Short mmCIF file of C-alpha atoms in Angstrom, two decimals:
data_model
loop_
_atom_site.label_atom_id
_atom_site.label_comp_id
_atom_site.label_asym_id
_atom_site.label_seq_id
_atom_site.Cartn_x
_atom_site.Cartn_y
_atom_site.Cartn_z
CA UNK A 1 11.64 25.98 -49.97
CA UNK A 2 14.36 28.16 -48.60
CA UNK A 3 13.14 31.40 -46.93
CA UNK A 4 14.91 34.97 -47.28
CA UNK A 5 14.59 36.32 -43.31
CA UNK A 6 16.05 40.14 -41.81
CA UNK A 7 19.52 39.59 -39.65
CA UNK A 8 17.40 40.79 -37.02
CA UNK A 9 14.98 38.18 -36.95
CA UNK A 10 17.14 35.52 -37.42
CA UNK A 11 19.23 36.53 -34.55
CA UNK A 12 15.96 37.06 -32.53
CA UNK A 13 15.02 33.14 -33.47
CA UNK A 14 18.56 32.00 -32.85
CA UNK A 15 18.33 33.89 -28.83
CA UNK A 16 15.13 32.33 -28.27
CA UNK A 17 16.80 28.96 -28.97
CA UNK A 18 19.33 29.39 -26.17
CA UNK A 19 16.59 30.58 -24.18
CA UNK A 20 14.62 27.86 -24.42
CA UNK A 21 17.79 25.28 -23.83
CA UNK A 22 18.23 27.34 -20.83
CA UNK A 23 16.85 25.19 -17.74
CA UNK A 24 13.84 27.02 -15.37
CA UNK A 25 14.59 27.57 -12.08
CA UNK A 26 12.17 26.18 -8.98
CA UNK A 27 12.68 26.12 -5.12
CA UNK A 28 12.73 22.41 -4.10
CA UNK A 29 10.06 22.20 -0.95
CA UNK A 30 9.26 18.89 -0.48
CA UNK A 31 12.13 16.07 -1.59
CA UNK A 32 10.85 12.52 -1.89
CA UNK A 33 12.37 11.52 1.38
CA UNK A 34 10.20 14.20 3.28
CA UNK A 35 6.84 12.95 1.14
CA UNK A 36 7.45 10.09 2.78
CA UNK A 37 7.74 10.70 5.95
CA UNK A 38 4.73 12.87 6.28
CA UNK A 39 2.53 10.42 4.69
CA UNK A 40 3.88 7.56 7.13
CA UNK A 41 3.29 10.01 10.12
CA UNK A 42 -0.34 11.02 8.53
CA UNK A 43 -1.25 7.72 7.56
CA UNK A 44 -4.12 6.31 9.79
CA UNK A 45 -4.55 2.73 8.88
CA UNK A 46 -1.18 2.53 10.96
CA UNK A 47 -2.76 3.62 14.27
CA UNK A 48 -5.49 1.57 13.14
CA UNK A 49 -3.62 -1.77 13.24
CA UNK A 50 -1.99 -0.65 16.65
CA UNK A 51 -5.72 -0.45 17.80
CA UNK A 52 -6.37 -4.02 16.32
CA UNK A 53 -3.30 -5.38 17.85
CA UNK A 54 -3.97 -4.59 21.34
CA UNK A 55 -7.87 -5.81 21.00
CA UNK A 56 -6.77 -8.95 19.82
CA UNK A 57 -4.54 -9.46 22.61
CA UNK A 58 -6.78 -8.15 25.03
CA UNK A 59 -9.38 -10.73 23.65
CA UNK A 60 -6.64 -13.76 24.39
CA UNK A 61 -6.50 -12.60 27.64
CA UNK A 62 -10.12 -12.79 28.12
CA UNK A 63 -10.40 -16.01 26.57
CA UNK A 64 -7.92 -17.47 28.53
CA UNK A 65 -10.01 -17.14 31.83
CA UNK A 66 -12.43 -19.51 33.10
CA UNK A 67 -16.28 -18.11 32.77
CA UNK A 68 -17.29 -16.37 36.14
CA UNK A 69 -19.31 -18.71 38.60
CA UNK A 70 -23.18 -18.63 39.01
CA UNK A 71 -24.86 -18.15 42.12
CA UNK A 72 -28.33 -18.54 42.57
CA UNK A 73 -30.37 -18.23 45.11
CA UNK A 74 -34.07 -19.89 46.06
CA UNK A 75 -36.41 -20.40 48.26
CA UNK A 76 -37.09 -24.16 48.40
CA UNK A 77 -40.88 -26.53 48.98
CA UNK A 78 -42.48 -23.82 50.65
CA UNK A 79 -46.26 -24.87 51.53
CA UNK A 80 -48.93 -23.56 49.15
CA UNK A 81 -51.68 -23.26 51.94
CA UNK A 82 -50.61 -20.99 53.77
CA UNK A 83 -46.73 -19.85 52.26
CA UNK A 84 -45.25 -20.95 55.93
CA UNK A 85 -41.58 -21.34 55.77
CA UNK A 86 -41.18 -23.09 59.43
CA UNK A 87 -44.24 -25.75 59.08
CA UNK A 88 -42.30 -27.98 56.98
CA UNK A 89 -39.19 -29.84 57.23
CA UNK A 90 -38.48 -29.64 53.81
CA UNK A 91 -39.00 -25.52 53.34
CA UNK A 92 -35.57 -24.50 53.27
CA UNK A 93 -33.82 -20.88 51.85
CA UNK A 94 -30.81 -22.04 49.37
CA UNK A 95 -28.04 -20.46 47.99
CA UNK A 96 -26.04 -22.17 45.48
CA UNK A 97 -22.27 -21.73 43.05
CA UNK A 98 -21.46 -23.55 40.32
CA UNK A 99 -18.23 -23.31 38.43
CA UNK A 100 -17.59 -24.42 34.65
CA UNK A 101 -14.14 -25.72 33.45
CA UNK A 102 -12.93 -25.54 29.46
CA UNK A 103 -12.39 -28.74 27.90
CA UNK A 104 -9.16 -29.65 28.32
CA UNK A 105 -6.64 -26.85 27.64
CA UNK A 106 -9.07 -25.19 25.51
CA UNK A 107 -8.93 -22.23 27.55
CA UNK A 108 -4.74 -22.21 27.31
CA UNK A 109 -4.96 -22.73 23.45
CA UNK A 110 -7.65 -20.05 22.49
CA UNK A 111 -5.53 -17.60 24.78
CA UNK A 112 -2.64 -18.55 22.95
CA UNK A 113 -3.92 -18.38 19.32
CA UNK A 114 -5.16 -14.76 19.66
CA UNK A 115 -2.33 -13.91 21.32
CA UNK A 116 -0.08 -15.63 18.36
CA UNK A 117 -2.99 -13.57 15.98
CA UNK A 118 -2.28 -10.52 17.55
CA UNK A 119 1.86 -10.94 16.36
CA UNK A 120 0.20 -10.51 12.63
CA UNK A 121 -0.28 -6.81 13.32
CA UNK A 122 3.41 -5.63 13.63
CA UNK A 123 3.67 -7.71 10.35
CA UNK A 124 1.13 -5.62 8.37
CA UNK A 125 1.85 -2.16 9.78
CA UNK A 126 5.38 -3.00 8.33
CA UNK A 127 3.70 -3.95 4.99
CA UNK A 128 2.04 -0.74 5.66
CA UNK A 129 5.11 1.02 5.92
CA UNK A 130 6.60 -0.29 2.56
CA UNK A 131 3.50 0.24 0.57
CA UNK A 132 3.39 3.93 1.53
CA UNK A 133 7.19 4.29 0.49
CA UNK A 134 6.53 2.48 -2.98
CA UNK A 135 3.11 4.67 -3.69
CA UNK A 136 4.50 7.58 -2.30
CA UNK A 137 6.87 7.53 -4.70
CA UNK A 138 4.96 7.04 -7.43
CA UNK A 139 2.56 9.91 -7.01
CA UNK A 140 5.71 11.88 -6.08
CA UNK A 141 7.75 10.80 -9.68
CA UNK A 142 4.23 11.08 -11.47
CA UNK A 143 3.80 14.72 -10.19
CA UNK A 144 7.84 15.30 -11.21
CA UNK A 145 7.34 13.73 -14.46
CA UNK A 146 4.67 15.90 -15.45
CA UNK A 147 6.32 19.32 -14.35
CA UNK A 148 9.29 18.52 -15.89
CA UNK A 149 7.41 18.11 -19.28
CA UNK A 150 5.98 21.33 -18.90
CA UNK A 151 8.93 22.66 -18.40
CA UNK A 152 10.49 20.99 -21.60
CA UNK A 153 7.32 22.44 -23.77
CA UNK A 154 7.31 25.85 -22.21
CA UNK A 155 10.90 25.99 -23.17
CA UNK A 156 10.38 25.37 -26.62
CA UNK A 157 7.03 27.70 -26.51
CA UNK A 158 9.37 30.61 -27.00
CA UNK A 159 11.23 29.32 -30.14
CA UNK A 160 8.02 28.10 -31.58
CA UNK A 161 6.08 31.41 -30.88
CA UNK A 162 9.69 33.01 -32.72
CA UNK A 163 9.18 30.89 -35.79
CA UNK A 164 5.32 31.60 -36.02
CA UNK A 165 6.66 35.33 -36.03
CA UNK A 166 9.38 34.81 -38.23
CA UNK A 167 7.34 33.19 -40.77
CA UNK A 168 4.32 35.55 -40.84
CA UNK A 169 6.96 38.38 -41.29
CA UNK A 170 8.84 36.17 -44.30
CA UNK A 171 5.32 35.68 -45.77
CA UNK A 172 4.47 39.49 -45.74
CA UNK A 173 7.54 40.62 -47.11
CA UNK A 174 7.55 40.93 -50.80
CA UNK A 175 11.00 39.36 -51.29
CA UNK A 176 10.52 36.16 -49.16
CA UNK A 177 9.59 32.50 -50.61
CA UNK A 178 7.64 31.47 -47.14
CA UNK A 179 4.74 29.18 -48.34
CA UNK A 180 1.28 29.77 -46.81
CA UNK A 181 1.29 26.19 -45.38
CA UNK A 182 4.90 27.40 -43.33
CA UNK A 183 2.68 29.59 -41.70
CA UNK A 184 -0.06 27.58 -40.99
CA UNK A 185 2.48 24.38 -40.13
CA UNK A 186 3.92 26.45 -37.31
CA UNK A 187 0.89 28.22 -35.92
CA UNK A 188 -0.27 24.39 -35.67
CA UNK A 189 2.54 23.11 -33.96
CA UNK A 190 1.71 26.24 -31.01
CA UNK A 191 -1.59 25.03 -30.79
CA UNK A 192 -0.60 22.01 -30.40
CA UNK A 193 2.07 22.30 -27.83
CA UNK A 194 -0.56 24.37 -25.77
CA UNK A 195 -2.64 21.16 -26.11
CA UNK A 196 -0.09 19.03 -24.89
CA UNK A 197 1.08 21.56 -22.10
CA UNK A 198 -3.01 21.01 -21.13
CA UNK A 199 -2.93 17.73 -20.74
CA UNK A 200 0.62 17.65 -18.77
CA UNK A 201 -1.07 20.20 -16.42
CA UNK A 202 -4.17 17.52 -15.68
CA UNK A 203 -1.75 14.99 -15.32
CA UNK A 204 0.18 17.18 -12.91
CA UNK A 205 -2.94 18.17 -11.14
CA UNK A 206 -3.85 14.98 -10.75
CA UNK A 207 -0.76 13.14 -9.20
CA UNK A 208 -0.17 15.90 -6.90
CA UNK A 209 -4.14 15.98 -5.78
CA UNK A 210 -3.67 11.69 -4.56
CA UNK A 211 0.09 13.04 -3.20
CA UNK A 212 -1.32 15.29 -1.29
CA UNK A 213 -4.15 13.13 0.43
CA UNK A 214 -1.83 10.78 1.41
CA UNK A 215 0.35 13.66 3.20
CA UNK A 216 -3.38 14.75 4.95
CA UNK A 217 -4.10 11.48 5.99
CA UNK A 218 -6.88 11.56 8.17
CA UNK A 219 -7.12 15.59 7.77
CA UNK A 220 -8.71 15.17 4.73
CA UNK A 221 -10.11 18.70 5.73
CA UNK A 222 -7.22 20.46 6.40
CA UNK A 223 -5.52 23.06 3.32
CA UNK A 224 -2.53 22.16 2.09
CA UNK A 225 -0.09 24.88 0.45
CA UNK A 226 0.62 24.33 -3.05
CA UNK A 227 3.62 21.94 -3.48
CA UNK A 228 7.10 22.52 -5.43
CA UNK A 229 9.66 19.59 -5.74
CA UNK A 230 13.19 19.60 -6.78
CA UNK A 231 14.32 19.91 -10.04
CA UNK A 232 16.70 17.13 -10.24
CA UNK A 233 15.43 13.15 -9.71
CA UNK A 234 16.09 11.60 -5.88
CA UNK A 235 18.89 8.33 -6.33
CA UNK A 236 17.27 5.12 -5.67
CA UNK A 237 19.21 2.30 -5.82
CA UNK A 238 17.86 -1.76 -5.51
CA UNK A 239 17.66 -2.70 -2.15
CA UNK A 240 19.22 -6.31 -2.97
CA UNK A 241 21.43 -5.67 -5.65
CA UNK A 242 23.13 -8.86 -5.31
CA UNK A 243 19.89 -10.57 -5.59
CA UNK A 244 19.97 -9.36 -9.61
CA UNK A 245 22.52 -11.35 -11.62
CA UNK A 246 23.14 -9.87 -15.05
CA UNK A 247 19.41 -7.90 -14.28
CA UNK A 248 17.83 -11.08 -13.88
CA UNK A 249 16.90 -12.73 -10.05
CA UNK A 250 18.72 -15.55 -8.54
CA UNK A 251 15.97 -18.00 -7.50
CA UNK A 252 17.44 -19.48 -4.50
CA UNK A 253 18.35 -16.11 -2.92
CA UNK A 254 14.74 -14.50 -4.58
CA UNK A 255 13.28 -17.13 -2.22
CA UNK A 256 14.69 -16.62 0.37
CA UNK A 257 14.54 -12.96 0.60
CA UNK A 258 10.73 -13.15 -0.25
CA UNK A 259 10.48 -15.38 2.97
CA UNK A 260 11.08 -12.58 5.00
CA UNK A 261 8.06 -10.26 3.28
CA UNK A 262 5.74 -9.15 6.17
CA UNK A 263 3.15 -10.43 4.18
CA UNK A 264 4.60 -13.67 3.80
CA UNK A 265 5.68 -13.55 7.87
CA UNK A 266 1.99 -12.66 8.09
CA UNK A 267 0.52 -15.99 6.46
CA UNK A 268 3.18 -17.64 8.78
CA UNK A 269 1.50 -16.21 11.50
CA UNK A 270 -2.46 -17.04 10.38
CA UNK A 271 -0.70 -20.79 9.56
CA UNK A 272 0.49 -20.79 13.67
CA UNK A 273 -2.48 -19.54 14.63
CA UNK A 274 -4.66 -22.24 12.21
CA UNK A 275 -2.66 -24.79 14.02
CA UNK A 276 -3.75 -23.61 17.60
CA UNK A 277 -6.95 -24.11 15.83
CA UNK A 278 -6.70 -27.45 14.93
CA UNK A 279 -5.37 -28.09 18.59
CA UNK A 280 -8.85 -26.36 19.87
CA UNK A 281 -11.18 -28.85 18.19
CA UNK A 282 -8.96 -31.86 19.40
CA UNK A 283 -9.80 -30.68 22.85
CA UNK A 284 -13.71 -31.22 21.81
CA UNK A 285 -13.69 -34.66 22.30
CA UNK A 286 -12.51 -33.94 26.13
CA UNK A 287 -15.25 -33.59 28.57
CA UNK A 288 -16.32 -30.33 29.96
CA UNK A 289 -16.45 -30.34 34.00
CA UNK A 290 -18.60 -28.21 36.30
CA UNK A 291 -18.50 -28.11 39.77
CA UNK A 292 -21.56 -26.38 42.01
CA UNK A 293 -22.17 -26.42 45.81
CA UNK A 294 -25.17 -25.35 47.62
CA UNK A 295 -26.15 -24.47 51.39
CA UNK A 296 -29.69 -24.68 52.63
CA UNK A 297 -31.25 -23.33 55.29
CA UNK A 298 -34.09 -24.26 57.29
CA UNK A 299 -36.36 -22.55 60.13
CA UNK A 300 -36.63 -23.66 63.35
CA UNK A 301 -39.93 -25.92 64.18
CA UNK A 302 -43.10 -24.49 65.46
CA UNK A 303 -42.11 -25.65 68.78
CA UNK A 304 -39.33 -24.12 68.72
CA UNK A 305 -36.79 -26.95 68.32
CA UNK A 306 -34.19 -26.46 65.66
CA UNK A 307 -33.49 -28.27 62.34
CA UNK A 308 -30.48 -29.32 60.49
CA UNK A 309 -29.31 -27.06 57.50
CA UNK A 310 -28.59 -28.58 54.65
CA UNK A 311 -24.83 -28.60 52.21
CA UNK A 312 -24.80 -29.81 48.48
CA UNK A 313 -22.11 -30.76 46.55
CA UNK A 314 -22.10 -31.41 42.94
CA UNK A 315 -20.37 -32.55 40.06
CA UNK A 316 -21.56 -32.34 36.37
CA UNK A 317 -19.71 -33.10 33.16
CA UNK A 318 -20.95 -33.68 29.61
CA UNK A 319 -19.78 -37.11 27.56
CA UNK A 320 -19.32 -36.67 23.67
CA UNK A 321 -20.27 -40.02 22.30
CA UNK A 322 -21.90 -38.67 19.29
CA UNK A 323 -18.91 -37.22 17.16
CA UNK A 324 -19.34 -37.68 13.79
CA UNK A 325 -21.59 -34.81 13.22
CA UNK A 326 -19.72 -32.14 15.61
CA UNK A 327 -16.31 -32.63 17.10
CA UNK A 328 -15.02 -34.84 14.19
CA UNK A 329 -16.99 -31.91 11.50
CA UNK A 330 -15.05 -29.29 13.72
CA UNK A 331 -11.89 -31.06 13.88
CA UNK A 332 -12.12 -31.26 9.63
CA UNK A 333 -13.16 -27.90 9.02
CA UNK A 334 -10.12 -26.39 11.44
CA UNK A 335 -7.23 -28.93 9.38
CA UNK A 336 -8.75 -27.33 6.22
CA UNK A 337 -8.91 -23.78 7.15
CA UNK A 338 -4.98 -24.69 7.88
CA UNK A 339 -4.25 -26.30 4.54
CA UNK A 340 -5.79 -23.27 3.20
CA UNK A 341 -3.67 -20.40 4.09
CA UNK A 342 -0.98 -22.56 3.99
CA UNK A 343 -1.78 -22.37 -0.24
CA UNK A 344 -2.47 -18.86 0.45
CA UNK A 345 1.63 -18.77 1.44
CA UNK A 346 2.11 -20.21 -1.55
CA UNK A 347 0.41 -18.79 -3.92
CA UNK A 348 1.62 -15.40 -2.28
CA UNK A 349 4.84 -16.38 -2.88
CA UNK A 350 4.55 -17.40 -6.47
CA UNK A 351 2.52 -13.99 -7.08
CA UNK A 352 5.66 -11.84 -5.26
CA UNK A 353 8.15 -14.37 -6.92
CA UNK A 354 6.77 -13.63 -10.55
CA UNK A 355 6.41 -9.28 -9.53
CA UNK A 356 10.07 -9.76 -8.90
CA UNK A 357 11.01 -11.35 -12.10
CA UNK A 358 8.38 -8.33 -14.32
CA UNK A 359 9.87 -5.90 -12.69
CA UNK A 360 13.70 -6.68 -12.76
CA UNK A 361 13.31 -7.65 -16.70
CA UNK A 362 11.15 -4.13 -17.24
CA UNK A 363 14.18 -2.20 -15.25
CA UNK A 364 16.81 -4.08 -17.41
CA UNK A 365 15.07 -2.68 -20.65
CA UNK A 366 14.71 0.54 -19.10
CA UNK A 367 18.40 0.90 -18.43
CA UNK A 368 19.13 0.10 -21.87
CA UNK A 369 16.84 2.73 -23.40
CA UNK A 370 18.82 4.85 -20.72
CA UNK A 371 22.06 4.35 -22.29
CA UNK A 372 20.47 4.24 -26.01
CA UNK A 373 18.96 8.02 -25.14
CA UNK A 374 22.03 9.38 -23.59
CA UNK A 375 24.78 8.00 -25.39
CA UNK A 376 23.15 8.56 -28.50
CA UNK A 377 19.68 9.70 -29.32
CA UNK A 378 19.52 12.48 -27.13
CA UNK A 379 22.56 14.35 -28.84
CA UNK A 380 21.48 13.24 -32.59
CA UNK A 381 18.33 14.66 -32.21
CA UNK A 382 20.09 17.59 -30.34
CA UNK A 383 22.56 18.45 -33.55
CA UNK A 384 20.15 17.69 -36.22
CA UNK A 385 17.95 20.05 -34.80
CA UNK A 386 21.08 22.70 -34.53
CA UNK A 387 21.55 21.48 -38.07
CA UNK A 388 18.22 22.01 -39.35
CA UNK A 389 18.36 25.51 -37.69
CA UNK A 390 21.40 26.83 -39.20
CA UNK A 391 20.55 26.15 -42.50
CA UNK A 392 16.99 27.70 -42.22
CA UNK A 393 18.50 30.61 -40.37
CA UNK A 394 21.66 30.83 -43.57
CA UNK A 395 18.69 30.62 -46.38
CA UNK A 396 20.03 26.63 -47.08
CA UNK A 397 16.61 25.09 -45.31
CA UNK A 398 13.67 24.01 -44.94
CA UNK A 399 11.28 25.69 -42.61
CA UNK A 400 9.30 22.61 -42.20
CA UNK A 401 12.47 20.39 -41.45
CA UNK A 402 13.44 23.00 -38.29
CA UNK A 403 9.97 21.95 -37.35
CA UNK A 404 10.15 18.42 -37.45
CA UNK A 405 13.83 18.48 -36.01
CA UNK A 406 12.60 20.81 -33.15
CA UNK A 407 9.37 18.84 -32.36
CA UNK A 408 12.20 15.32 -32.69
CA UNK A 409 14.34 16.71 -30.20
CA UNK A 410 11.40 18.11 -27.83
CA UNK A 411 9.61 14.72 -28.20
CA UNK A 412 13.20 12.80 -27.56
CA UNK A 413 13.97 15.06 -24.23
CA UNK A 414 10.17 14.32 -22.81
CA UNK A 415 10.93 10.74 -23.39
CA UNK A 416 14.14 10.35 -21.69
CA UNK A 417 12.89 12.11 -18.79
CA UNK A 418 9.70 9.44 -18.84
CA UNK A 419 12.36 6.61 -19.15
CA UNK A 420 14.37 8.00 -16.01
CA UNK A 421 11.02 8.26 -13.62
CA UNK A 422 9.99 4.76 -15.24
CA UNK A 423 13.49 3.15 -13.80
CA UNK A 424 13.02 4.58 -10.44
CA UNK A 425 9.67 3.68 -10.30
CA UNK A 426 10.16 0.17 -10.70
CA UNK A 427 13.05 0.59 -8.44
CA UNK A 428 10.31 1.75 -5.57
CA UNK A 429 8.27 -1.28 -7.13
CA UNK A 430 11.05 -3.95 -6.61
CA UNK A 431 12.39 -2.28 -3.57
CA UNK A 432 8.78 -2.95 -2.06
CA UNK A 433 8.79 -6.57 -3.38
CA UNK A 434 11.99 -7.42 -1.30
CA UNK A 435 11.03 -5.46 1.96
CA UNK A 436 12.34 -7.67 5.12
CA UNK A 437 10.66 -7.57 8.50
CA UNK A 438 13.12 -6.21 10.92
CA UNK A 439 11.55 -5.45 14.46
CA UNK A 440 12.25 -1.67 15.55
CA UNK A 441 13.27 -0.60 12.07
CA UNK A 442 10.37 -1.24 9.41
CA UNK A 443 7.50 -1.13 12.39
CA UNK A 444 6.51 1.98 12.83
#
């Protein structure tokens, strides 16, 4: 039903539509790139694996070294009836060292597999390093995503609070046509939009809460000002572009790439270390030698004549005859343990492999929508609203229809902006998935 509305108020609704296509202004505080940073200088679990590295290696060095020799010391046949130490030739004060050796190079080969463990930690603090980037910037586009769609509804606030105006003022006025259900359609679509500006500020509150812990770190205590980000969305770009043919991945070169993941140098590194294992439990069938030496000393006679002291050397070794229940169990158990995380590679890589291939087919449908919205959506939407408006506004339309075209066109700007911070998002995803290991650079 057409509406008959005062020159004044239409020109009042049509200035509160270029208000509310007018963009709000912000001060940009904290870009992506600086998010990041802080949280990789805050983040603790990276001091953490520094910590772990040097124990480990500290423990290879201690491994490495022969246990430290025994001495003992005794006093030797002494005479129960009456405790003399110089009645009998046998009484004699001895001191004694012995000395154990490893089993073959068992001492070499546990020094060297904790000091090939301790190479894992670089590895994981660089894994470290690329997880922060790719949640970082998640939190950080989540927090985006939901300002700038309360931006988009508190832009279109204004014209909807004009057209609850307008069409209380057509309903009162003798000469207008405005249906009671006009009235009550709009005042419903405000409450409404306040409902979904409510939950866009939990969502917003939200994000930014887990942003900002990871920019604490370990000051979980400390305040943090409140945060304001740019208006327009950081570039991000695939690290491997040429690794995406026609959107999809190139196996061969997916592989390969994936092969240099920290996480996947990491297994390498637990498989090297395995193998020193295996090596460790071969040298159980060896022999384990101890030497010890002793010196005894004896009191002169009664009579005053002296007696002989007495030296002691020794030999001792153990012979492992009876295998099948220790050294071959341990030899088993360490080629297993091997095998294992060797299928832990594996299946690592097959879990990364198949990430890669979600995430490049979800970006290629993203980028589509992309086009669809800006090349056509966005500006249909965008004229049949104008449309819709100028024939309300002329007495030719229907209030409901500048409604539905204005809630259309708010609905179809919220969405684009959703399908922009989805792209990038898998773009931090994917760029995670094909991190390298390069020592100096992704170490921190």
């Amino acid at each position: 039903m057409s509406l008959l509305i005062p020159a004044t108020v239409r020109c009042a609704l049509l200035g509160a539509v270029i208000m509310a296509t007018s963009s709000v202004q912000a001060f940009a505080s904290l870009p992506l790139q600086q998010a990041i940073e802080q949280a990789i200088a805050q983040d603790p679990v990276l001091q953490k694996r520094h910590h772990q590295q040097q124990a480990t290696y500290a423990q290879g060095l201690a491994a490495g070294t022969l246990p430290d020799p025994k001495v003992s010391l005794s006093m030797m046949n002494l005479p129960v009836d009456g405790w003399q130490h110089d009645r009998e030739a046998m009484t004699q004060l001895k001191v004694g060292v012995s000395q154990q050796f490893g089993r073959g190079d068992e001492l070499a080969l546990k020094r060297e597999q904790l000091q090939i463990a301790s190479e894992e930690y670089p590895l994981l603090r660089a894994d470290r390093v690329a997880q922060i980037r790719a949640q970082v910037t998640q939190l950080w586009l989540d927090t985006y995503l939901a300002e700038r769609t309360i931006a988009l509804i508190e832009q279109d606030k204004a014209l909807f609070e004009q057209l609850v105006d307008v069409s209380k003022a057509s309903y009162a006025n003798v000469v207008g046509r405005t249906r009671q259900q006009d009235v009550i359609r709009a005042q419903l679509e405000l409450v409404q939009l306040d409902d979904r500006l409510s939950v866009e500020y939990q969502k917003r509150e939200s994000a930014r809460a887990q942003l900002l812990a990871w920019l604490r770190g370990a000051q979980a205590h400390t305040a943090w000002p409140d945060i304001n980000l740019p208006e327009t969305l950081p570039q991000l770009k695939v690290a491997v572009p040429a690794i995406l043919v026609q959107g999809k991945p190139d196996a061969e070169r997916l592989l390969a790439r994936l092969t240099s993941h920290p996480v996947v140098l990491a297994q390498d590194v637990r498989i090297e270390a395995a193998g020193k294992g295996v090596a460790i439990a071969r040298q159980q069938y060896k022999p384990q030698w101890g030497v010890n030496a002793s010196y005894g000393y004896r009191s002169d006679m009664p009579d005053g004549s002296s007696r002989a002291d007495f030296f002691s050397l020794g030999v001792t070794l153990d012979v492992p005859l009876f295998t099948d229940n220790r050294q071959d169990q341990w030899l088993s158990s360490a080629q297993s343990n091997r095998e294992a995380i060797k299928t832990d590679k594996l299946l690592l890589l097959r879990e990364l492999s198949g990430q890669v291939e979600k995430e490049a087919s979800q970006l290629r449908r993203l980028s589509e929508r992309q086009t669809l919205y800006r090349e056509q959506l966005l500006q249909q939407t965008h004229e049949q609203a104008e449309a819709a408006l100028t024939a309300y506004t002329n007495d030719n339309g229907d209030f409901a229809e500048v409604v539905r075209a204005r809630i259309a066109e708010l609905n179809a700007r919220v969405a684009a902006k959703q399908i922009d911070v989805d792209a990038l998002k898998t773009v931090a995803r994917l760029n995670y998935y094909l991190t390298t290991y390069q020592p100096g650079v992704n170490d921190e």
